[in-house]
Tab-separated table of C-alpha atoms in Angstrom:
chain	number	residue	atom	x	y	z
M	1	UNK	CA	90.353	95.316	128.454
M	2	UNK	CA	93.499	94.087	130.245
M	3	UNK	CA	96.848	94.970	128.763
M	4	UNK	CA	98.689	92.043	127.249
M	5	UNK	CA	101.598	90.694	129.283
M	6	UNK	CA	104.649	89.449	127.397
M	7	UNK	CA	106.837	86.925	129.175
M	8	UNK	CA	110.407	86.303	128.053
M	9	UNK	CA	111.952	82.861	128.568
M	10	UNK	CA	115.673	82.112	128.210
M	11	UNK	CA	115.698	78.514	127.009
M	12	UNK	CA	118.346	75.723	126.816
M	13	UNK	CA	118.990	74.913	123.157
M	14	UNK	CA	118.325	71.171	123.511
M	15	UNK	CA	115.131	71.579	125.548
M	16	UNK	CA	112.084	70.277	123.677
M	17	UNK	CA	109.526	70.492	126.502
M	18	UNK	CA	109.289	73.944	128.031
M	19	UNK	CA	108.153	75.844	124.927
M	20	UNK	CA	105.200	73.605	123.975
M	21	UNK	CA	104.192	73.130	127.613
M	22	UNK	CA	104.266	76.860	128.353
M	23	UNK	CA	102.272	77.528	125.188
M	24	UNK	CA	99.728	74.839	126.136
M	25	UNK	CA	99.330	76.322	129.594
M	26	UNK	CA	98.659	79.747	128.110
M	27	UNK	CA	96.157	78.448	125.555
M	28	UNK	CA	92.957	80.360	126.107
M	29	UNK	CA	94.652	83.006	128.279
M	30	UNK	CA	94.185	85.788	125.770
M	31	UNK	CA	96.169	88.534	127.499
M	32	UNK	CA	99.485	86.678	128.044
M	33	UNK	CA	102.089	85.575	125.502
M	34	UNK	CA	105.413	83.793	125.980
M	35	UNK	CA	108.545	84.486	123.929
M	36	UNK	CA	111.703	82.379	123.840
M	37	UNK	CA	115.419	82.968	123.295
M	38	UNK	CA	117.889	80.063	123.210
M	39	UNK	CA	121.520	79.530	124.103
M	40	UNK	CA	123.516	76.305	123.809
M	41	UNK	CA	123.054	73.624	126.490
M	42	UNK	CA	123.517	69.946	125.613
M	43	UNK	CA	124.442	68.098	128.813
M	44	UNK	CA	124.092	68.303	132.577
M	45	UNK	CA	127.170	67.269	134.536
M	46	UNK	CA	129.720	68.665	136.978
M	47	UNK	CA	132.790	68.770	134.722
M	48	UNK	CA	134.119	72.138	133.595
M	49	UNK	CA	132.766	71.972	130.044
M	50	UNK	CA	129.226	71.266	131.233
M	51	UNK	CA	129.330	73.905	133.949
M	52	UNK	CA	130.688	76.553	131.591
M	53	UNK	CA	127.593	76.265	129.409
M	54	UNK	CA	125.847	78.483	131.975
M	55	UNK	CA	128.270	81.389	132.001
M	56	UNK	CA	126.460	84.720	132.213
M	57	UNK	CA	128.337	85.938	129.140
M	58	UNK	CA	126.245	83.603	126.947
M	59	UNK	CA	122.993	83.954	128.876
M	60	UNK	CA	122.761	87.733	129.018
M	61	UNK	CA	122.696	88.212	125.218
M	62	UNK	CA	119.643	85.912	125.118
M	63	UNK	CA	117.966	88.200	127.665
M	64	UNK	CA	118.886	91.250	125.591
M	65	UNK	CA	117.116	89.752	122.581
M	66	UNK	CA	113.977	89.184	124.641
M	67	UNK	CA	114.112	92.792	125.791
M	68	UNK	CA	113.783	93.818	122.135
M	69	UNK	CA	110.266	92.313	122.256
M	70	UNK	CA	109.439	94.624	125.191
M	71	UNK	CA	108.650	91.748	127.518
M	72	UNK	CA	107.332	92.564	130.983
M	73	UNK	CA	109.446	89.982	132.823
M	74	UNK	CA	112.264	87.586	131.932
M	75	UNK	CA	112.986	84.104	133.300
M	76	UNK	CA	116.001	81.895	132.919
M	77	UNK	CA	113.892	78.792	132.320
M	78	UNK	CA	116.435	76.315	133.594
M	79	UNK	CA	117.545	74.836	136.905
M	80	UNK	CA	121.348	75.184	136.711
M	81	UNK	CA	121.667	77.183	139.942
M	82	UNK	CA	120.422	74.116	141.795
M	83	UNK	CA	123.915	72.658	141.347
M	84	UNK	CA	125.953	75.794	140.577
M	85	UNK	CA	124.716	77.694	143.633
M	86	UNK	CA	121.714	79.961	144.126
M	87	UNK	CA	123.935	83.041	144.061
M	88	UNK	CA	124.506	82.463	140.348
M	89	UNK	CA	120.819	82.990	139.614
M	90	UNK	CA	120.493	85.984	141.892
M	91	UNK	CA	123.436	87.638	140.160
M	92	UNK	CA	122.025	86.785	136.735
M	93	UNK	CA	118.663	88.330	137.586
M	94	UNK	CA	120.334	91.467	138.891
M	95	UNK	CA	122.387	91.750	135.693
M	96	UNK	CA	119.345	91.272	133.442
M	97	UNK	CA	117.451	94.007	135.274
M	98	UNK	CA	120.443	96.347	135.301
M	99	UNK	CA	120.955	95.943	131.531
M	100	UNK	CA	117.331	96.032	130.443
M	101	UNK	CA	115.216	97.468	133.256
M	102	UNK	CA	113.062	94.312	133.299
M	103	UNK	CA	112.339	92.191	136.403
M	104	UNK	CA	113.817	88.703	136.207
M	105	UNK	CA	113.591	85.312	137.856
M	106	UNK	CA	114.734	81.742	137.223
M	107	UNK	CA	113.307	78.253	137.516
M	108	UNK	CA	115.337	77.439	140.620
M	109	UNK	CA	114.417	80.667	142.388
M	110	UNK	CA	110.773	80.141	141.454
M	111	UNK	CA	110.750	76.573	142.788
M	112	UNK	CA	112.281	77.655	146.091
M	113	UNK	CA	109.819	80.541	146.369
M	114	UNK	CA	106.925	78.195	145.566
M	115	UNK	CA	107.942	75.698	148.249
M	116	UNK	CA	108.153	78.526	150.776
M	117	UNK	CA	104.884	80.083	149.652
M	118	UNK	CA	103.074	76.785	150.195
M	119	UNK	CA	104.698	76.257	153.572
M	120	UNK	CA	106.237	72.936	152.526
M	121	UNK	CA	108.234	71.258	155.292
M	122	UNK	CA	109.279	68.014	153.589
M	123	UNK	CA	110.238	68.656	149.974
M	124	UNK	CA	110.848	65.778	147.606
M	125	UNK	CA	113.013	66.268	144.513
M	126	UNK	CA	112.391	64.416	141.257
M	127	UNK	CA	114.930	64.876	138.453
M	128	UNK	CA	116.521	63.141	135.468
M	129	UNK	CA	120.071	63.903	136.647
M	130	UNK	CA	123.118	61.793	137.530
M	131	UNK	CA	124.013	60.699	141.066
M	132	UNK	CA	126.650	63.389	141.619
M	133	UNK	CA	124.471	66.205	140.243
M	134	UNK	CA	121.559	65.082	142.424
M	135	UNK	CA	123.799	65.058	145.514
M	136	UNK	CA	125.026	68.556	144.718
M	137	UNK	CA	121.439	69.746	144.309
M	138	UNK	CA	120.618	68.409	147.756
M	139	UNK	CA	123.531	70.355	149.238
M	140	UNK	CA	122.615	73.589	147.444
M	141	UNK	CA	118.956	73.400	148.432
M	142	UNK	CA	119.930	72.604	152.035
M	143	UNK	CA	121.906	75.857	152.106
M	144	UNK	CA	118.601	77.615	151.348
M	145	UNK	CA	116.951	75.861	154.293
M	146	UNK	CA	115.199	73.259	152.116
M	147	UNK	CA	117.060	70.012	152.689
M	148	UNK	CA	115.380	67.394	150.490
M	149	UNK	CA	113.271	64.979	152.502
M	150	UNK	CA	113.244	62.395	149.684
M	151	UNK	CA	114.429	62.165	146.100
M	152	UNK	CA	114.349	60.125	142.924
M	153	UNK	CA	116.515	60.622	139.834
M	154	UNK	CA	117.136	58.819	136.564
M	155	UNK	CA	120.928	59.025	136.114
M	156	UNK	CA	120.791	60.799	132.735
M	157	UNK	CA	123.313	63.317	131.401
M	158	UNK	CA	122.233	64.189	127.853
M	159	UNK	CA	119.853	67.137	128.087
M	160	UNK	CA	117.814	66.156	125.024
M	161	UNK	CA	117.127	62.736	126.556
M	162	UNK	CA	115.313	64.340	129.493
M	163	UNK	CA	112.529	65.410	127.157
M	164	UNK	CA	112.022	61.799	126.059
M	165	UNK	CA	111.161	60.555	129.563
M	166	UNK	CA	107.581	59.272	129.612
M	167	UNK	CA	105.094	61.120	131.843
M	168	UNK	CA	104.227	57.768	133.447
M	169	UNK	CA	107.828	57.449	134.637
M	170	UNK	CA	107.707	60.950	136.116
M	171	UNK	CA	104.408	60.154	137.835
M	172	UNK	CA	105.890	57.013	139.400
M	173	UNK	CA	108.823	59.046	140.777
M	174	UNK	CA	106.416	61.590	142.269
M	175	UNK	CA	104.374	58.835	143.902
M	176	UNK	CA	107.554	57.307	145.340
M	177	UNK	CA	108.753	60.493	147.078
M	178	UNK	CA	105.222	61.192	148.281
M	179	UNK	CA	105.173	57.697	149.793
M	180	UNK	CA	108.438	58.598	151.541
M	181	UNK	CA	106.612	61.401	153.348
M	182	UNK	CA	107.153	64.471	151.172
M	183	UNK	CA	104.452	67.129	151.495
M	184	UNK	CA	105.581	68.865	148.296
M	185	UNK	CA	107.310	67.398	145.255
M	186	UNK	CA	109.476	69.486	142.931
M	187	UNK	CA	109.966	68.193	139.381
M	188	UNK	CA	113.389	69.796	139.040
M	189	UNK	CA	114.084	70.079	135.327
M	190	UNK	CA	112.440	72.198	132.660
M	191	UNK	CA	112.904	69.422	130.104
M	192	UNK	CA	110.773	66.882	131.994
M	193	UNK	CA	107.198	66.715	130.741
M	194	UNK	CA	105.488	66.867	134.122
M	195	UNK	CA	103.324	69.995	134.182
M	196	UNK	CA	100.188	68.217	133.008
M	197	UNK	CA	100.535	65.698	135.865
M	198	UNK	CA	100.509	68.214	138.700
M	199	UNK	CA	96.828	68.871	139.326
M	200	UNK	CA	95.694	65.239	139.131
M	201	UNK	CA	98.553	63.975	141.308
M	202	UNK	CA	97.883	66.703	143.851
M	203	UNK	CA	94.358	65.355	144.182
M	204	UNK	CA	95.508	61.733	144.253
M	205	UNK	CA	98.359	62.159	146.747
M	206	UNK	CA	97.314	65.252	148.715
M	207	UNK	CA	100.717	66.855	148.202
M	208	UNK	CA	101.775	69.927	146.246
M	209	UNK	CA	103.381	69.079	142.899
M	210	UNK	CA	105.669	71.844	141.659
M	211	UNK	CA	106.720	71.321	138.065
M	212	UNK	CA	109.658	73.537	137.072
M	213	UNK	CA	108.075	74.748	133.829
M	214	UNK	CA	104.750	75.530	135.501
M	215	UNK	CA	106.351	77.220	138.485
M	216	UNK	CA	108.585	79.338	136.248
M	217	UNK	CA	105.482	80.511	134.411
M	218	UNK	CA	103.754	81.211	137.761
M	219	UNK	CA	106.550	83.420	139.037
M	220	UNK	CA	107.249	85.167	135.727
M	221	UNK	CA	103.582	85.994	135.239
M	222	UNK	CA	103.394	87.354	138.759
M	223	UNK	CA	106.494	89.496	138.200
M	224	UNK	CA	104.873	90.871	135.046
M	225	UNK	CA	101.766	91.864	136.991
M	226	UNK	CA	99.547	89.223	135.398
M	227	UNK	CA	96.744	87.139	136.865
M	228	UNK	CA	98.159	83.826	138.099
M	229	UNK	CA	94.651	82.615	138.992
M	230	UNK	CA	93.902	82.320	135.273
M	231	UNK	CA	96.050	79.150	135.385
M	232	UNK	CA	94.489	77.620	138.521
M	233	UNK	CA	93.607	74.373	136.725
M	234	UNK	CA	97.341	73.621	136.428
M	235	UNK	CA	97.904	73.187	140.171
M	236	UNK	CA	97.555	74.703	143.591
M	237	UNK	CA	100.583	76.992	143.228
M	238	UNK	CA	98.508	79.184	140.892
M	239	UNK	CA	96.279	80.009	143.853
M	240	UNK	CA	99.256	81.265	145.903
M	241	UNK	CA	101.414	84.376	145.671
M	242	UNK	CA	105.185	84.176	146.069
M	243	UNK	CA	106.775	84.831	149.422
M	244	UNK	CA	109.640	87.229	148.751
M	245	UNK	CA	112.696	86.743	150.911
């Protein structure tokens, strides 16, 4: 009998999507459980107050609490490094591992690794964010060698509101960037309810659809030594191992 894998997820306080979606994805996977620890996040913007929500001093205690549950891997289940800079997430992961001896990843790192693992050349970004945040994301991703080929965004700032976006709206955004020539589409926000769309839209559009919640689960499960193929029905990324850079 396989040993149970425990996955720890650091979660934005106003996120209403990632916990139920992660739990739904793991339904029927008897040897994996997900565990969540929150810290306060209420808005996504580029002013100082919004950016300071993601200081490591408030995120690391959430990781410490997950370590008490003896999790096998920890993820910061949020995309903040996509506008703060990828170095923020790399430093956070290093700090989590140094404090707790547990491997760590983040949603942004996982999405970048997934795009690379699938060999995507023209990545489309779909998000709920404002114009200036979306522009910053494009710059940050370009620094990683993944300049967005196409994008759609909704102009929202309130983090809770992201979870109220209808799946049909998300699907239309994915179709639009696919029509613009993207060969992979990243749903860049862990409070957008897009994971359940991925597999069917991949078949419809013949592009990879990388939902942030799903991809975070993919990478965290892999870090924990679990079987990612057990989730193959959720999209083609679960048939692919990460490419470590």
